[in-house]
XYZ file of C-alpha atoms in Angstrom:
428
model
C 210.968 65.435 114.761
C 210.878 65.028 110.955
C 208.517 67.237 109.039
C 205.267 65.707 107.897
C 205.167 65.017 104.164
C 202.492 66.637 102.123
C 199.395 64.446 101.838
C 199.496 61.970 99.006
C 196.424 63.411 97.333
C 197.510 66.997 97.839
C 198.650 68.829 94.752
C 200.483 72.021 94.065
C 197.208 73.817 93.359
C 195.975 73.118 96.925
C 199.180 74.553 98.344
C 198.888 77.597 96.105
C 195.269 78.107 97.200
C 196.276 78.065 100.871
C 199.138 80.468 100.191
C 196.884 82.898 98.292
C 194.202 82.781 100.981
C 196.764 83.857 103.588
C 199.027 86.104 101.539
C 196.178 88.421 100.516
C 195.180 89.443 104.067
C 198.860 89.788 105.008
C 199.424 92.205 102.117
C 196.226 94.016 103.028
C 197.291 94.518 106.638
C 200.940 95.413 106.001
C 200.740 97.365 102.732
C 197.155 98.600 102.429
C 196.414 99.538 106.022
C 193.525 97.150 106.584
C 191.907 97.273 109.998
C 190.083 94.495 111.861
C 186.833 95.180 109.958
C 188.492 94.647 106.568
C 190.256 91.492 107.738
C 187.145 89.933 109.260
C 185.089 90.848 106.184
C 187.527 89.012 103.932
C 187.571 85.976 106.222
C 183.775 85.905 106.319
C 183.513 85.899 102.530
C 186.296 83.316 102.333
C 184.259 81.062 104.607
C 181.172 81.493 102.419
C 183.178 80.625 99.284
C 184.646 77.557 100.988
C 181.159 76.431 102.034
C 179.785 76.925 98.513
C 182.453 74.799 96.845
C 182.270 72.210 99.623
C 178.590 71.756 98.795
C 179.482 71.410 95.103
C 182.070 68.763 95.961
C 179.612 66.990 98.243
C 176.961 66.888 95.529
C 179.301 65.156 93.071
C 181.124 62.954 95.614
C 181.962 59.531 94.206
C 181.064 57.490 97.287
C 177.667 57.142 98.973
C 177.034 58.855 102.288
C 177.005 56.852 105.494
C 173.469 57.589 106.688
C 171.241 55.814 109.191
C 169.304 53.294 107.104
C 166.896 52.523 109.961
C 165.277 55.961 110.056
C 161.747 56.113 108.675
C 161.438 57.386 105.074
C 164.795 59.190 105.167
C 166.638 55.947 105.904
C 164.644 54.071 103.270
C 165.656 56.614 100.640
C 169.271 56.618 101.841
C 169.495 52.838 101.443
C 168.589 53.029 97.754
C 171.693 52.817 95.506
C 170.344 55.424 93.087
C 172.725 57.731 91.240
C 172.368 60.122 88.294
C 175.282 59.939 85.856
C 176.606 63.114 84.280
C 176.957 62.479 80.513
C 180.492 62.141 79.100
C 182.050 62.106 82.571
C 182.623 59.551 85.280
C 180.822 61.777 87.783
C 177.554 60.717 89.402
C 175.150 62.350 91.828
C 174.187 59.823 94.512
C 170.776 60.048 96.134
C 172.422 59.635 99.536
C 174.618 62.690 98.788
C 171.543 64.796 98.056
C 169.925 63.638 101.300
C 173.064 64.535 103.260
C 173.162 68.008 101.744
C 169.479 68.559 102.531
C 170.531 68.457 106.186
C 173.964 70.068 105.907
C 173.244 73.056 103.634
C 170.710 74.804 105.938
C 173.126 74.374 108.866
C 176.008 75.888 106.908
C 173.869 78.735 105.580
C 172.514 79.596 109.028
C 175.982 79.428 110.588
C 177.441 81.690 107.901
C 174.668 84.289 108.149
C 174.627 84.372 111.953
C 178.417 84.443 112.151
C 178.538 87.342 109.715
C 175.802 89.306 111.432
C 177.381 89.026 114.862
C 181.075 89.399 114.058
C 180.855 91.962 111.267
C 178.692 94.088 113.511
C 181.172 93.650 116.356
C 184.159 94.892 114.364
C 182.176 97.666 112.677
C 182.332 96.480 109.060
C 179.807 99.159 108.062
C 182.508 101.764 108.686
C 184.834 100.437 105.970
C 186.106 103.120 103.630
C 185.390 102.804 99.924
C 189.085 102.228 99.174
C 189.333 99.411 101.737
C 186.071 97.919 100.462
C 187.409 97.839 96.894
C 190.614 96.043 97.888
C 188.644 93.554 100.015
C 186.294 92.895 97.074
C 189.292 92.273 94.816
C 190.768 89.868 97.372
C 187.417 88.026 97.601
C 187.403 87.628 93.810
C 190.912 86.162 93.872
C 189.913 83.713 96.630
C 186.833 82.717 94.590
C 188.899 82.018 91.464
C 191.505 80.135 93.480
C 188.890 77.895 95.131
C 187.167 77.274 91.789
C 190.467 76.309 90.168
C 191.383 73.924 92.977
C 187.986 72.224 92.789
C 188.101 71.915 89.014
C 191.670 70.619 88.821
C 192.105 68.456 91.927
C 188.581 67.299 92.618
C 187.206 66.700 89.134
C 190.063 66.549 86.605
C 192.419 64.504 88.809
C 189.647 62.333 90.260
C 189.667 63.410 93.894
C 185.885 62.992 93.989
C 186.272 59.206 93.772
C 187.554 59.018 97.340
C 184.987 61.331 98.924
C 181.433 61.114 100.187
C 179.184 64.120 100.734
C 179.958 64.026 104.452
C 183.735 63.949 104.089
C 183.684 66.541 101.299
C 181.788 69.027 103.471
C 183.411 68.172 106.806
C 186.395 70.411 106.030
C 184.146 73.468 106.071
C 183.484 73.004 109.777
C 187.236 73.004 110.321
C 187.379 76.219 108.261
C 184.736 77.718 110.549
C 187.025 76.983 113.496
C 189.929 78.425 111.515
C 188.130 81.687 110.824
C 186.805 81.951 114.365
C 190.016 81.170 116.209
C 192.704 82.188 113.764
C 191.145 85.172 112.064
C 188.642 86.722 114.442
C 189.134 85.756 118.069
C 192.815 86.565 117.824
C 191.928 90.081 116.693
C 189.366 90.713 119.403
C 191.006 88.953 122.350
C 194.560 90.193 121.767
C 193.334 93.665 120.943
C 191.355 93.727 124.172
C 194.438 92.604 126.098
C 196.783 95.281 124.688
C 194.350 98.117 124.091
C 195.610 101.676 123.867
C 193.989 102.587 127.153
C 191.494 101.190 129.568
C 188.556 102.882 127.835
C 189.357 101.623 124.330
C 187.061 99.016 122.820
C 188.398 95.902 121.123
C 187.564 97.354 117.710
C 189.353 100.623 118.432
C 192.371 98.810 119.842
C 192.581 96.572 116.770
C 192.750 99.504 114.390
C 196.253 99.903 112.888
C 196.019 103.670 113.412
C 195.798 103.105 117.164
C 198.822 100.896 117.780
C 200.092 99.339 114.511
C 199.695 95.963 112.879
C 201.028 93.307 115.315
C 197.592 92.065 116.337
C 196.336 91.741 112.767
C 199.520 90.068 111.540
C 199.313 87.613 114.436
C 195.720 86.832 113.440
C 196.830 86.100 109.869
C 199.640 83.858 111.117
C 197.396 81.889 113.460
C 194.871 81.329 110.676
C 197.675 80.258 108.353
C 198.703 77.645 110.941
C 195.156 76.281 110.957
C 195.107 76.153 107.151
C 198.376 74.205 107.173
C 196.805 71.719 109.575
C 193.980 71.285 107.062
C 196.503 70.800 104.251
C 198.197 68.062 106.260
C 194.843 66.486 107.072
C 195.530 63.158 105.348
C 198.852 62.755 107.161
C 197.135 63.506 110.468
C 194.433 60.983 109.581
C 197.061 58.322 108.874
C 198.752 59.041 112.217
C 195.403 58.904 113.990
C 194.416 55.625 112.359
C 197.721 54.021 113.356
C 197.161 55.147 116.958
C 193.653 53.741 117.177
C 191.670 56.803 116.109
C 191.871 58.611 119.454
C 192.117 62.089 117.929
C 189.219 61.804 115.471
C 191.261 62.761 112.410
C 190.915 59.469 110.549
C 187.950 59.117 108.225
C 186.976 56.720 105.495
C 183.875 57.146 103.339
C 181.763 53.999 102.966
C 182.057 51.874 99.840
C 179.324 49.658 98.426
C 180.980 46.420 97.442
C 179.630 45.174 94.111
C 177.702 41.892 94.154
C 179.267 39.627 91.561
C 176.368 37.171 91.179
C 172.882 38.630 91.593
C 171.192 35.272 90.790
C 169.674 36.617 87.596
C 168.959 33.006 86.500
C 167.172 31.989 89.682
C 163.654 30.722 89.004
C 162.486 31.118 92.588
C 161.692 34.755 93.264
C 159.879 35.843 96.394
C 158.218 39.203 96.929
C 156.659 40.681 100.052
C 152.900 40.445 100.256
C 150.774 43.535 99.682
C 150.502 44.125 103.412
C 154.289 43.707 103.666
C 154.892 46.380 101.089
C 152.623 48.773 102.989
C 153.478 47.829 106.569
C 156.762 45.997 106.381
C 157.936 48.058 109.346
C 156.182 47.985 112.712
C 153.944 50.919 113.617
C 154.538 50.684 117.365
C 156.115 53.630 119.245
C 158.884 51.349 120.516
C 160.013 50.532 116.952
C 159.733 54.032 115.436
C 158.959 56.759 118.004
C 159.489 59.715 115.645
C 156.000 59.824 114.046
C 154.392 59.372 117.441
C 156.158 62.478 118.720
C 154.575 64.383 115.834
C 151.201 62.920 116.770
C 151.594 64.093 120.361
C 152.560 67.557 119.106
C 149.444 67.652 116.897
C 147.285 66.659 119.874
C 148.804 69.410 122.024
C 148.007 71.974 119.332
C 144.501 70.498 119.073
C 144.067 71.008 122.806
C 144.949 74.692 122.430
C 142.340 75.089 119.693
C 139.832 73.212 121.859
C 140.190 75.924 124.479
C 138.968 78.345 121.829
C 136.153 75.955 120.778
C 137.451 75.721 117.208
C 136.069 72.199 116.854
C 136.626 71.884 113.115
C 140.342 72.555 113.506
C 140.451 70.221 116.520
C 138.912 67.389 114.507
C 141.391 67.924 111.673
C 144.382 67.898 114.034
C 143.150 64.744 115.788
C 142.777 63.042 112.384
C 146.319 64.114 111.461
C 147.647 62.805 114.811
C 145.992 59.443 114.192
C 147.193 59.163 110.591
C 150.826 60.312 110.888
C 152.342 57.045 112.243
C 150.530 54.882 109.690
C 151.293 57.168 106.736
C 154.965 57.415 107.739
C 155.350 53.631 108.050
C 153.442 52.981 104.810
C 155.602 55.485 102.906
C 158.780 54.007 104.348
C 157.703 50.447 103.552
C 156.752 51.277 99.969
C 160.157 52.854 99.382
C 162.062 50.134 101.218
C 160.222 46.994 100.082
C 157.806 47.934 97.302
C 160.174 47.175 94.394
C 162.282 44.468 96.082
C 162.275 40.814 95.148
C 164.229 38.072 96.896
C 166.001 35.693 94.547
C 166.396 32.281 96.092
C 169.028 29.721 95.086
C 168.609 26.659 97.265
C 166.709 23.460 97.696
C 165.324 22.335 94.338
C 166.797 25.312 92.464
C 170.249 23.718 92.155
C 170.962 24.774 88.579
C 172.036 28.270 89.632
C 174.926 27.012 91.740
C 175.479 27.294 95.496
C 172.737 28.231 97.920
C 172.274 31.989 98.356
C 169.683 34.684 98.882
C 169.816 37.989 96.990
C 167.647 41.084 97.445
C 167.201 42.811 94.085
C 165.671 46.268 93.620
C 163.712 46.248 90.369
C 163.472 50.050 90.184
C 167.168 50.705 90.794
C 168.125 47.693 88.672
C 170.740 46.494 91.142
C 171.252 43.941 93.892
C 171.051 45.326 97.424
C 172.706 42.457 99.273
C 173.628 38.772 98.996
C 173.597 36.323 101.910
C 174.928 32.765 101.766
C 174.511 29.964 104.321
C 176.439 30.692 107.526
C 176.868 34.340 106.631
C 174.069 34.780 109.122
C 174.580 34.279 112.861
C 170.955 33.534 113.591
C 167.477 33.391 112.068
C 164.197 34.465 113.630
C 160.641 34.040 112.435
C 158.416 36.815 113.792
C 154.640 37.081 113.795
C 152.443 39.861 115.112
C 148.729 40.522 114.945
C 148.972 41.716 111.354
C 150.784 38.497 110.383
C 148.138 36.405 112.125
C 145.412 38.282 110.289
C 146.953 37.803 106.807
C 148.776 34.450 107.351
C 152.247 35.919 106.845
C 155.549 35.872 108.713
C 158.644 38.087 108.855
C 162.031 36.399 108.406
C 164.853 38.161 110.292
C 168.450 37.298 109.406
C 170.980 38.269 112.065
C 174.289 39.255 110.462
C 177.491 40.275 112.174
C 176.872 44.017 111.797
C 173.134 44.334 111.222
C 169.794 42.618 110.908
C 168.026 42.045 107.593
C 164.232 41.825 107.575
C 162.154 40.081 104.910
C 158.749 41.412 105.898
C 155.421 39.622 105.886
C 156.064 36.759 103.479
C 153.461 34.091 102.875
C 154.127 30.826 104.696
C 155.246 29.092 101.473
C 157.589 31.945 100.550
C 159.038 32.024 104.070
C 159.764 28.284 103.809
C 161.543 28.806 100.465
C 163.773 31.444 102.045
C 164.534 29.279 105.073
C 165.513 26.358 102.812
C 168.592 28.352 101.774
C 170.054 28.125 105.259
C 171.206 25.107 107.228
C 169.617 26.044 110.526
C 166.068 26.286 111.800
C 164.729 29.678 112.893
C 163.841 30.783 116.370
C 160.144 31.522 116.668
């Protein structure tokens, strides 16, 4: 079987970083007499450094994150194409990247702390000699500089950030967690347990080079090196996986927002949601958005506990919170999602702007969100609920191939202007 070529976007600096990360522990074990505690300590710090720079790469990723746009508030923010440009560079910080990291960073931090507390305590890292601690600290510094250099050169200077989203930039850290666990730590403990000096020896004692030599620790370094090579060949594995239908889960492709060439800036007909649509463009019912209702139920359960203690003031406050949460959540989501949106209509009597089309334009972001032309849609619905009946509005729902687009609570005249763009009548 021919050897896999290095990934197309891999550079010499990435290869050097992998070599350094594995050569240092090998030298430590063979030449400096490191035991399992020193090796695991280095691997733990290496994982923390990898997580830190992964977060940096995720923050400055060039592509937006693929987040669920239907989630209340969080999804509304994620759907906004907002990005902060870094002066004198082509780098931008996408709002969706920040939202992804808000979820990912606490998970990584907790995993790193818990992993360190459990495993370092298991191998007895507190018993490291001062000489071993100094050499481990020096190795950690080298790993830090190597990771910083790789990020600066490959990711920023050579433009690797353009092909990454926050999710794909950070996803490699979870593979590194598996690398450290399997290649660097479990090999030490499991193999040492299997070939211990005697039946009474603990895994830590058996893994000590003084007890039986360095084979276990060298094998741990080699297994971890194999995992790191798999990470280095990640793009080749992804290409193989994609060609085989994606059965192995290696293939990944960050989402790309296709630019809208004509945002109908000259269209005279511009439709905006009514005031009630901007506040309650989304439905408040538990079936549509159950999340806030779960919080309401939780608040009522806590209120019941306080009622047992006759703390009626607290009970009244919690009941008020339970009643308000669904409405506040939907109103916040709707303001973010629809408050600054206008729908530019080219159709019917507005023939001077060219072919019929409908464009949603965000006035705060200063960009078009989507453009739909006749027959792009696979169906049209006109929905009315009690709120629509009360304020004489209607919600236009456009069924696309991959999603539905809602134009919430438009006046009857505005709804008719939108429907004139399309060559089919809506279902009611």
